[in-house]
Structure formats: structure tokens, C-alpha cells
Amino acid sequence: MVLRLYNTLTRAKEEFVPLDTSRVRMYVCGPTVYDFAHIGNARPVIVFDVLFRLLRHLYGEAHVEYVRNVTDIDDKINARAQERRGSRAILDAVRELTAETGRIYHEDVAALGCLPPTHEPRATEFVPGMIALIERLVAGGHAYESEGHVLFDVSSNPDYGKLAHRTLDEMIAGARVEIAPYKRGPMDFVLWKPSDETLPGWPSPWGRGRPGWHTECSAMSEALLGETFDIHGGGIDLVFPHHENEIAQSESAHAGRALARVWLHNGFLNAEGEKMSKSLGNFVTIRELLADWPGDVLRLNMLRTHYRQPIDWTVRGMNESWTILERWYEGAEPVASRRMGEPFLDALLDDLNTPQAIAELHRAEPEELAGGLVLLGFSPDPGRIAARPPIPVEEIAHDIEARNSVRKARNFQEADRIREDLATKGILLEDNPDGTTSWEVKR
Ligand code: AMP
Ligand code: ZN
């Protein structure tokens, strides 16, 4: 059985060969804990949970180590804590915010069927390792101190840009470069920055301060997985600058030895055809969705798209996913089977092709269906997904009326859309010869 994965570093699908089959190691950048996670943030969590489960299936549960960090040192956290601190000390407000947000995150991703990773380091627990890493970079001529900051000198790293596949000049032209008087080169990035007394800070050779985000991940991955590990993952937006900078720091500190062999990135999630953003108001939190939709439905809806493709997240898609799960959970064997169909597993081995694997489940025997569902992180039990709330009759009547009026205006495309929309909710329409429309529930 050969697992093939698309490596952003080489831009090719490659056979996955672990450095050590008795210790397969994966690092995925986790959340910055200052606010509720949105459904886009859930995408890497679910995608890499499926990969974690597949690796455990292939190499044995005891032989896979998955690290997903918690970023609890960050300027967005400080700003949010400042807003809600009231009369409390800033550090207390930060601690309360990160603890509370972290707890909500754990509840949310557990409801989406994700296993806890093997290790979940918090940045605040690894500051000495970050300082040691920066000291090594300064000693090696890869970093310099300037006005209380320590910066990484990208000109010291000829490989800079190898993950993003861009040259330094292209990056300078394309980036919104922050001009700062303490930088030697425009792309140099912060490893350490000063904290005044109102901000979280740690003593260091460069004064009281705090690490930059990129440095946090490099130090935590080194502490838990070693200098070189197998897989590093995250969303596509992290390729540059976050992962490029992690590579530059770690490889410069480790005499050029690779940080990770395979770099995997999930595509972006858009909501109802638009880029999700707070200003658009389509910023759907996992928490809000879980109030109306079972976690398994959200999980299936995520996995129906290949992880490298963009997802358009829609209510319609969630309804379809619910219909599929209802059918599957009725058909699956109640005893969780471990048997899986070969075509199902082959699909997952081919760069985690979950839509193909799901297509194979539609054809699978009940026992193999259950085995496949368990591997994908579902719990095939009709009790897991509550009965779908009945659609109010007035809502159906309203939709039928809307459809009739667009039909009169000869907008048949819209009329079909309304009909299909109702069908995904299990409501089938029938147009009668006398011009009326009747409906029946079919689930
Ligand atoms: P953040 O907390 O913003 O650092 O994001 C945590 C993770 O969620 C990172 O791996 C991001 O790449 C990922 N992410 C953020 N927004 C989206 C989105 N709309 N679609 C897919 N992944 C996302
Ligand atoms: Zn990271």
C-alpha cells in the first residue's frame, strides 16, 4: 500500500516514505486563541485529522505522532485582551482569554469528530526554546539585533523562497512590506520584539520581550518532533510568509538540514460564494453552525471536496450532506467494522482523495461502509445525527409560491433551483395538471 501526497515544496505528488516507520511525525499549525474559530479554521483540523487516522491505520496507532500547537502569544490576543480587561492586569486578561478560547476550540473540534493530537504545545510553555533558537541564529550570522528587536536576515539564506517558489525580488515586489527603521532588508522578519510592562513579556538577552509567530512554531516542532520530521501542514495562506519563514529559521539553525520533508496545504473555504470575512458578515463560527447542524454533517460536508480545492460552503451543501448521512447511518452495520473496501482505501492513498472515497462508500456493502466511515472519523449510529427538524409547512408553502411566481415570469432556472433546494431538504414537488403544486416528504 503506497500513500502518495502532493508536496508543496516540489509541486508534485510523491510517494510518502517516513523517516522512521516506528515514529511517523506530523506538525500542523494550530489556532491563535483570541476568538471563536470559524468554519474555515475547521478545514485544516478536519483534513489533517483524516490524515492522522490514515497514518495510524497504515503504521499503527502507537507509531504516529501528531503535534498541533496553540498560539497563545500573539498581538491579536494582546489587542483583544486589552479591549476586555476592565480594571484587571493585562496578563490576567490575556490568560483568561486564551484559556477560554482554547477550551471552546477543543469542544468545537471534538464535536466535528477530530481526535486530540498527540501533543498540543502552547507557545507560552516553550519560550526558553525560542530564545535558544534565536541565540543560535544570531551566533551563526543569520539574525541581528536592532532597537530591541531581533530580525532574521533573509539574505543569509540562499534558499529563501523555495516553498513559495518565488525569488526574493518577486517577493519584495509582491508583498506589502512593512518598512521599519530597524530592518536591514525589506523582507527581514521579526524573531523577537520588545514588550513594555503592559504586554506579556519574558526576560531575554535582548531585554524583556516576546517571540514572533514564526519562531514559536519552529521552536515547538523542534522540541517535540526533532530537527527534521515527515509532514508539516496548514492552510494555503500559511505558505508565505509563515511556513517560508519557519523553514528559513529552522534550516539555518540546523546547518541546512530539512525542517520537514513533505509540506501539505489545504485550500480555502468560501461561504455562499464569497470570501469569508468579518466585514462581509458571513463569518460563520463553528459554534454557530453546531447549534443547527450535527458535527458529523459539517465533517462530511468538508470532506466531500478534495482538500486542495477551494470549498464553497453552502446551506444547500450541508442539507445534502445530512441526507447522505441519514441514509448511511441507517445502512451501516451497528457494530463498528474495521473492514474497508479496497477502492475506498486506494482513493485515500491517492493524496487523500476523500470525494472519491465517499463515492466508493455509496457503492459499498454495509460492513465496508461502516469500516470506511469509522476510518474517516464518523460514528455510524443513527443516534449521532438527530432527526432533522421538520421544515415548517409555511416555509414550504412560501417556497412553492415563490417558485410559481418566477415560473410565471418564465425564469425557469430560478424555479428549478427552488425545486432542487427543497429536494435536498427531502421535500418533493409535483406540479398538477390544474396548475396547483403538491408536495410530499421523502427522506
Ligand atoms: P489562524 O488561527 O488564522 O492562524 O488559522 C488557523 C488555520 O486555519 C490555518 O491553518 C489557516 O490556514 C486556516 N484557515 C484560516 N482561514 C481559512 C479558510 N477560510 N479556509 C481554509 N483554511 C483556513
Ligand atoms: Zn506554524
Coordinates of C-alpha atoms and ligand atoms in Angstrom, one line a residue:
M1 CA 0.0 0.0 0.0
V2 CA 1.6 3.2 -1.1
L3 CA 0.5 6.6 0.1
R4 CA 1.0 9.5 -2.3
L5 CA 0.9 13.1 -1.1
Y6 CA 1.1 16.4 -3.0
N7 CA 4.2 18.2 -1.7
T8 CA 4.0 22.0 -2.0
L9 CA 7.8 22.0 -1.8
T10 CA 8.3 20.0 -5.0
R11 CA 4.9 20.8 -6.5
A12 CA 4.5 17.1 -7.2
K13 CA 2.6 14.1 -5.9
E14 CA 5.2 11.9 -4.2
E15 CA 5.3 8.5 -2.6
F16 CA 5.3 9.1 1.2
V17 CA 8.3 7.4 2.8
P18 CA 8.6 8.1 6.6
L19 CA 12.0 8.8 8.0
D20 CA 11.2 6.2 10.7
T21 CA 8.2 3.9 10.3
S22 CA 8.1 3.4 14.1
R23 CA 7.7 7.2 14.6
V24 CA 5.8 8.9 11.8
R25 CA 5.8 12.6 12.7
M26 CA 3.4 15.4 11.6
Y27 CA 3.2 19.1 12.7
V28 CA 0.2 21.3 11.8
C29 CA -0.1 25.0 12.7
G30 CA -2.9 25.4 15.2
P31 CA -5.2 28.2 16.2
T32 CA -4.4 31.6 17.5
V33 CA -6.7 31.7 20.5
Y34 CA -8.4 35.1 20.7
D35 CA -11.8 34.5 19.2
F36 CA -14.3 31.7 18.2
A37 CA -12.9 29.6 15.4
H38 CA -14.7 30.0 12.1
I39 CA -15.7 27.1 9.7
G40 CA -12.6 27.9 7.5
N41 CA -10.4 27.3 10.5
A42 CA -12.1 23.9 10.9
R43 CA -10.9 22.8 7.4
P44 CA -7.2 22.1 8.3
V45 CA -8.3 20.5 11.6
I46 CA -10.6 18.0 9.8
V47 CA -8.3 17.4 6.8
F48 CA -5.3 16.6 9.0
D49 CA -7.4 14.6 11.3
V50 CA -8.3 12.3 8.4
L51 CA -4.6 12.1 7.5
F52 CA -3.7 11.3 11.2
R53 CA -6.3 8.5 11.1
L54 CA -5.0 7.1 7.8
L55 CA -1.4 7.2 9.1
R56 CA -2.4 5.4 12.2
H57 CA -4.2 2.8 10.1
L58 CA -1.0 2.3 7.9
Y59 CA 1.7 2.4 10.6
G60 CA -0.1 1.6 13.8
E61 CA -1.6 3.9 16.4
A62 CA 1.5 3.9 18.6
H63 CA 3.7 4.9 15.8
V64 CA 2.2 8.2 14.7
E65 CA 2.9 11.5 16.5
Y66 CA 0.8 14.5 15.6
V67 CA 1.6 17.9 17.0
R68 CA -0.9 20.8 16.7
N69 CA 0.2 23.9 18.6
V70 CA -1.9 26.5 20.3
T71 CA -0.6 30.1 19.5
D72 CA -1.2 31.9 22.8
I73 CA 1.4 34.6 22.3
D74 CA 0.2 37.0 19.6
D75 CA -0.5 40.7 19.1
K76 CA -4.2 39.9 18.2
I77 CA -4.5 38.3 21.6
N78 CA -3.0 41.3 23.3
A79 CA -5.3 43.7 21.5
R80 CA -8.4 41.7 22.3
A81 CA -7.4 41.3 26.0
Q82 CA -6.8 45.0 26.2
E83 CA -10.3 45.6 25.0
R84 CA -11.9 43.4 27.6
R85 CA -9.5 43.7 30.5
G86 CA -11.5 46.3 32.5
S87 CA -9.6 47.1 35.6
R88 CA -7.6 43.8 35.6
A89 CA -3.9 43.4 34.9
I90 CA -3.3 42.8 31.2
L91 CA -1.6 39.5 31.9
D92 CA -4.7 38.2 33.8
A93 CA -6.9 39.3 30.9
V94 CA -4.6 37.5 28.4
R95 CA -4.5 34.3 30.4
E96 CA -8.3 34.3 30.8
L97 CA -8.9 35.0 27.0
T98 CA -6.5 32.3 25.8
A99 CA -7.8 29.7 28.3
E100 CA -11.4 30.4 27.5
T101 CA -10.9 30.5 23.7
G102 CA -8.8 27.3 23.9
R103 CA -11.5 25.5 25.8
I104 CA -14.2 26.5 23.2
Y105 CA -11.9 25.4 20.4
H106 CA -11.4 21.9 21.9
E107 CA -15.2 21.5 22.3
D108 CA -15.8 22.6 18.8
V109 CA -13.3 20.4 17.1
A110 CA -14.3 17.4 19.2
A111 CA -17.9 17.9 18.1
L112 CA -16.5 17.7 14.5
G113 CA -15.2 14.2 15.2
C114 CA -11.5 15.2 15.4
L115 CA -9.1 13.2 17.7
P116 CA -6.9 15.1 20.0
P117 CA -3.4 15.4 18.6
T118 CA -0.6 13.5 20.4
H119 CA 0.8 16.8 21.7
E120 CA -0.7 20.2 21.9
P121 CA 2.0 22.6 22.9
R122 CA 1.2 26.1 24.0
A123 CA 3.7 28.8 22.9
T124 CA 3.9 30.2 26.4
E125 CA 5.3 26.9 27.6
F126 CA 8.2 26.9 25.1
V127 CA 9.7 30.4 25.4
P128 CA 13.2 29.2 26.6
G129 CA 13.4 27.1 23.4
M130 CA 12.5 30.0 21.3
I131 CA 15.2 32.2 22.9
A132 CA 17.8 29.4 22.4
L133 CA 16.8 29.1 18.7
I134 CA 17.2 32.9 18.2
E135 CA 20.6 32.8 20.0
R136 CA 21.8 30.1 17.6
L137 CA 20.7 32.2 14.7
V138 CA 22.4 35.3 15.9
A139 CA 25.6 33.3 16.6
G140 CA 25.5 31.8 13.1
G141 CA 25.2 35.2 11.4
H142 CA 21.5 34.6 10.4
A143 CA 20.0 37.2 12.7
Y144 CA 20.8 40.6 14.1
E145 CA 19.6 42.7 17.0
S146 CA 18.3 46.2 16.3
E147 CA 16.4 48.5 18.6
G148 CA 15.4 45.8 21.0
H149 CA 14.2 43.6 18.1
V150 CA 15.9 40.6 16.7
L151 CA 15.4 40.1 13.0
F152 CA 16.1 37.2 10.6
D153 CA 18.4 38.3 7.8
V154 CA 16.9 36.7 4.7
S155 CA 20.0 37.5 2.6
S156 CA 21.9 34.9 4.8
N157 CA 19.7 32.1 3.4
P158 CA 20.1 31.4 -0.3
D159 CA 17.1 29.0 -0.2
Y160 CA 14.7 31.7 0.9
G161 CA 11.6 31.4 -1.3
K162 CA 11.9 27.7 -2.0
L163 CA 8.5 26.8 -0.6
A164 CA 6.6 29.7 -2.1
H165 CA 8.6 29.2 -5.4
R166 CA 9.4 32.8 -5.6
T167 CA 12.7 34.7 -5.7
L168 CA 13.5 37.4 -3.2
D169 CA 12.9 40.1 -5.8
E170 CA 9.5 38.7 -6.7
M171 CA 8.6 38.5 -3.0
I172 CA 9.6 42.1 -2.4
A173 CA 7.6 43.3 -5.4
G174 CA 4.5 41.3 -4.4
A175 CA 4.5 41.8 -0.6
R176 CA 3.1 44.5 1.4
V177 CA 6.4 45.0 3.0
E178 CA 6.4 46.6 6.4
I179 CA 9.0 49.3 6.3
A180 CA 10.6 49.6 9.7
P181 CA 13.7 51.6 10.6
Y182 CA 15.3 48.6 12.4
K183 CA 15.2 46.3 9.4
R184 CA 18.3 45.9 7.2
G185 CA 16.5 44.2 4.3
P186 CA 12.8 44.7 3.4
M187 CA 11.9 41.0 3.8
D188 CA 13.8 40.5 7.1
F189 CA 11.3 39.3 9.7
V190 CA 10.9 39.6 13.4
L191 CA 12.1 36.8 15.7
W192 CA 11.8 38.7 18.9
K193 CA 10.3 42.1 19.8
P194 CA 10.3 44.2 22.9
S195 CA 7.3 44.2 25.3
D196 CA 6.7 47.1 27.6
E197 CA 5.2 46.5 31.1
T198 CA 1.6 46.5 29.7
L199 CA 2.3 43.5 27.5
P200 CA 3.2 39.8 28.1
G201 CA 6.9 39.5 28.1
W202 CA 9.8 37.3 29.0
P203 CA 13.4 38.1 30.0
S204 CA 15.9 37.5 27.2
P205 CA 19.4 38.6 26.2
W206 CA 17.7 41.4 24.2
G207 CA 15.6 42.7 27.1
R208 CA 12.1 41.9 28.1
G209 CA 10.1 40.9 25.1
R210 CA 8.1 38.2 23.2
P211 CA 8.7 35.9 20.3
G212 CA 7.3 36.4 16.8
W213 CA 4.7 33.9 15.5
H214 CA 7.0 32.1 13.1
T215 CA 9.6 31.5 15.8
E216 CA 7.0 29.9 18.0
C217 CA 6.3 27.0 15.5
S218 CA 10.0 26.4 14.8
A219 CA 10.8 26.0 18.5
M220 CA 7.8 23.9 19.3
S221 CA 8.3 21.5 16.4
E222 CA 12.0 21.1 17.2
A223 CA 11.2 20.4 20.9
L224 CA 8.6 17.7 20.2
L225 CA 9.5 16.2 16.9
G226 CA 13.2 16.9 16.4
E227 CA 15.1 18.9 13.7
T228 CA 13.6 17.0 10.8
F229 CA 10.1 15.4 10.7
D230 CA 7.9 13.9 8.0
I231 CA 4.9 16.2 7.4
H232 CA 4.2 19.8 8.0
G233 CA 0.7 21.1 7.3
G234 CA -1.7 24.1 7.4
G235 CA -3.9 26.2 5.2
I236 CA -2.6 27.5 1.9
D237 CA -2.5 31.1 3.2
L238 CA 0.4 29.9 5.5
V239 CA 2.8 29.0 2.7
F240 CA 4.1 32.6 2.6
P241 CA 5.3 34.1 4.8
H242 CA 4.7 31.8 7.8
H243 CA 6.0 28.5 6.5
E244 CA 8.7 30.0 4.4
N245 CA 10.0 31.7 7.5
E246 CA 9.7 28.6 9.6
I247 CA 11.9 26.9 7.0
A248 CA 14.4 29.7 6.9
Q249 CA 14.8 29.8 10.7
S250 CA 14.9 26.1 11.4
E251 CA 17.1 25.1 8.5
S252 CA 19.6 28.0 9.2
A253 CA 19.8 26.9 12.8
H254 CA 20.3 23.2 11.8
A255 CA 23.1 23.6 9.3
G256 CA 20.7 23.3 6.4
R257 CA 19.0 20.1 7.4
A258 CA 15.4 20.0 6.2
L259 CA 12.6 21.1 8.6
A260 CA 10.0 18.8 7.1
R261 CA 10.1 16.5 4.1
V262 CA 6.5 16.9 2.9
W263 CA 4.6 20.2 3.0
L264 CA 0.8 19.9 2.7
H265 CA -1.7 22.8 2.4
N266 CA -5.4 22.8 2.3
G267 CA -7.4 25.1 0.0
F268 CA -9.6 27.9 1.2
L269 CA -13.2 27.8 2.3
N270 CA -15.6 30.5 1.0
A271 CA -19.1 30.9 2.3
E272 CA -22.0 31.1 -0.2
G273 CA -19.7 32.1 -3.0
E274 CA -17.9 34.9 -1.1
K275 CA -14.6 35.1 0.7
M276 CA -15.3 34.8 4.3
S277 CA -14.5 37.9 6.2
K278 CA -15.7 39.6 9.3
S279 CA -16.6 42.7 7.3
L280 CA -18.9 40.8 5.0
G281 CA -20.8 39.4 7.9
N282 CA -20.5 35.9 6.5
F283 CA -18.0 34.9 9.2
V284 CA -19.7 31.7 10.4
T285 CA -18.3 30.3 13.6
I286 CA -18.1 26.5 14.2
R287 CA -20.1 27.2 17.4
E288 CA -23.0 28.9 15.5
L289 CA -23.1 26.1 12.9
L290 CA -23.1 23.4 15.6
A291 CA -26.3 24.9 17.1
D292 CA -28.2 23.9 13.9
W293 CA -26.2 21.1 12.3
P294 CA -24.8 17.9 13.7
G295 CA -21.0 17.8 13.8
D296 CA -20.9 14.8 11.5
V297 CA -22.8 16.7 8.9
L298 CA -20.3 19.5 8.9
R299 CA -17.5 17.0 8.8
L300 CA -18.9 15.2 5.8
N301 CA -19.6 18.5 4.1
M302 CA -16.0 19.4 4.4
L303 CA -14.7 16.0 3.1
R304 CA -16.9 16.0 0.0
T305 CA -14.4 18.4 -1.5
H306 CA -10.8 17.4 -2.1
Y307 CA -8.6 19.2 0.5
R308 CA -6.6 21.1 -2.1
Q309 CA -9.6 22.5 -3.9
P310 CA -11.5 25.6 -2.7
I311 CA -14.8 24.8 -1.0
D312 CA -17.9 26.9 -1.4
W313 CA -19.6 26.3 1.9
T314 CA -23.4 26.5 1.5
V315 CA -26.6 25.6 3.3
R316 CA -27.6 23.6 0.4
G317 CA -24.4 21.5 0.7
M318 CA -25.0 20.9 4.4
N319 CA -28.5 19.7 3.6
E320 CA -27.2 17.3 1.0
S321 CA -24.6 16.0 3.5
W322 CA -27.3 15.5 6.1
T323 CA -29.4 13.4 3.6
I324 CA -26.4 11.3 2.8
L325 CA -25.5 10.6 6.4
E326 CA -29.1 9.7 7.3
R327 CA -29.0 7.1 4.6
W328 CA -25.6 5.8 5.6
Y329 CA -26.2 5.6 9.3
E330 CA -29.3 3.5 8.7
G331 CA -27.5 1.2 6.3
A332 CA -24.3 0.8 8.2
E333 CA -23.7 -2.2 10.4
P334 CA -24.2 -1.2 14.1
V335 CA -21.0 -2.9 15.2
A336 CA -18.1 -0.7 14.1
S337 CA -16.4 -2.8 11.5
R338 CA -12.8 -2.3 10.6
R339 CA -13.1 -3.8 7.2
M340 CA -12.8 -1.4 4.3
G341 CA -13.2 -1.8 0.6
E342 CA -10.0 -1.7 -1.5
P343 CA -11.2 1.1 -3.8
F344 CA -12.1 3.2 -0.8
L345 CA -8.6 2.9 0.7
D346 CA -7.0 3.4 -2.7
A347 CA -8.8 6.7 -3.0
L348 CA -7.5 7.9 0.3
L349 CA -4.0 6.7 -0.5
D350 CA -4.1 8.9 -3.6
D351 CA -3.4 12.2 -2.0
L352 CA -6.3 11.9 0.4
N353 CA -9.0 11.9 -2.3
T354 CA -11.9 12.0 0.1
P355 CA -14.6 12.8 -2.6
Q356 CA -13.6 9.7 -4.4
A357 CA -13.5 7.7 -1.2
I358 CA -17.0 8.9 -0.4
A359 CA -18.2 7.9 -3.9
E360 CA -16.9 4.4 -3.2
L361 CA -18.9 4.4 0.1
H362 CA -22.0 5.0 -1.9
R363 CA -21.3 1.6 -3.6
A364 CA -20.0 -0.3 -0.5
E365 CA -21.6 -3.3 1.2
P366 CA -22.9 -2.4 4.7
E367 CA -19.9 -3.8 6.6
E368 CA -17.4 -2.0 4.4
L369 CA -19.5 1.2 4.6
A370 CA -19.2 1.1 8.4
G371 CA -15.4 0.4 8.2
G372 CA -14.9 3.3 5.8
L373 CA -17.0 5.7 7.9
V374 CA -15.0 4.8 11.0
L375 CA -11.7 5.5 9.2
L376 CA -13.0 8.9 8.1
G377 CA -13.8 9.7 11.7
F378 CA -17.6 9.2 11.6
S379 CA -19.6 7.3 14.2
P380 CA -22.2 5.3 12.2
D381 CA -25.0 5.3 14.7
P382 CA -28.4 6.9 13.9
G383 CA -28.4 8.5 17.3
R384 CA -25.3 10.6 16.4
I385 CA -27.4 12.7 14.0
A386 CA -30.6 13.9 15.4
A387 CA -33.7 13.6 13.4
R388 CA -33.8 16.5 11.0
P389 CA -36.0 19.3 12.3
P390 CA -39.2 19.3 10.3
I391 CA -39.5 22.1 7.9
P392 CA -42.4 24.4 8.8
V393 CA -45.3 24.0 6.4
E394 CA -45.4 27.8 6.0
E395 CA -41.9 27.8 4.7
I396 CA -42.7 25.1 2.1
A397 CA -45.8 27.0 1.1
H398 CA -43.8 30.2 0.8
D399 CA -41.2 28.5 -1.4
I400 CA -43.8 27.0 -3.7
E401 CA -45.4 30.4 -4.1
A402 CA -42.0 31.9 -4.9
R403 CA -41.4 29.2 -7.4
N404 CA -44.8 29.7 -9.1
S405 CA -44.2 33.4 -9.5
V406 CA -40.8 33.0 -11.1
R407 CA -42.3 30.4 -13.4
K408 CA -44.9 32.9 -14.5
A409 CA -42.1 35.3 -15.2
R410 CA -40.5 32.4 -17.3
N411 CA -37.4 32.3 -15.0
F412 CA -37.2 28.6 -15.2
Q413 CA -33.7 28.4 -13.9
E414 CA -34.7 30.0 -10.6
A415 CA -37.8 27.8 -10.5
D416 CA -35.6 24.7 -10.8
R417 CA -33.2 26.0 -8.2
I418 CA -36.1 26.3 -5.7
R419 CA -37.3 22.8 -6.5
E420 CA -33.9 21.3 -6.1
D421 CA -33.3 23.2 -2.9
L422 CA -36.5 21.7 -1.4
A423 CA -35.5 18.3 -2.7
T424 CA -32.2 18.5 -0.8
K425 CA -34.3 19.1 2.3
G426 CA -36.4 16.0 1.5
I427 CA -39.4 17.8 0.0
L428 CA -40.5 16.6 -3.4
L429 CA -42.8 18.8 -5.5
E430 CA -45.3 17.7 -8.1
D431 CA -47.0 20.0 -10.5
N432 CA -50.6 19.1 -11.1
P433 CA -52.5 19.5 -14.4
D434 CA -54.8 22.0 -12.8
G435 CA -51.9 24.3 -12.2
T436 CA -51.5 23.6 -8.4
T437 CA -48.4 22.1 -6.9
S438 CA -48.4 19.4 -4.2
W439 CA -45.6 18.2 -2.1
E440 CA -44.5 15.2 -0.1
V441 CA -41.8 14.4 2.4
K442 CA -39.3 11.9 1.1
R443 CA -36.1 11.3 3.1
Ligands
AMP1 P1 -5.4 31.2 12.1 O1 -6.0 31.0 13.5 O2 -5.9 32.4 11.4 O3 -3.9 31.2 12.2 O4 -5.8 30.0 11.2 C1 -5.7 28.6 11.7 C2 -5.7 27.7 10.5 O5 -6.9 27.9 9.7 C3 -4.6 27.9 9.5 O6 -4.1 26.7 9.1 C4 -5.2 28.7 8.4 O7 -4.5 28.4 7.1 C5 -6.6 28.0 8.3 N1 -7.6 28.9 7.7 C6 -8.0 30.1 8.0 N2 -9.0 30.6 7.3 C7 -9.3 29.6 6.4 C8 -10.3 29.4 5.3 N3 -11.2 30.4 5.0 N4 -10.3 28.3 4.7 C9 -9.4 27.3 5.0 N5 -8.5 27.3 6.0 C10 -8.4 28.5 6.7
ZN2 ZN 3.2 27.5 12.3

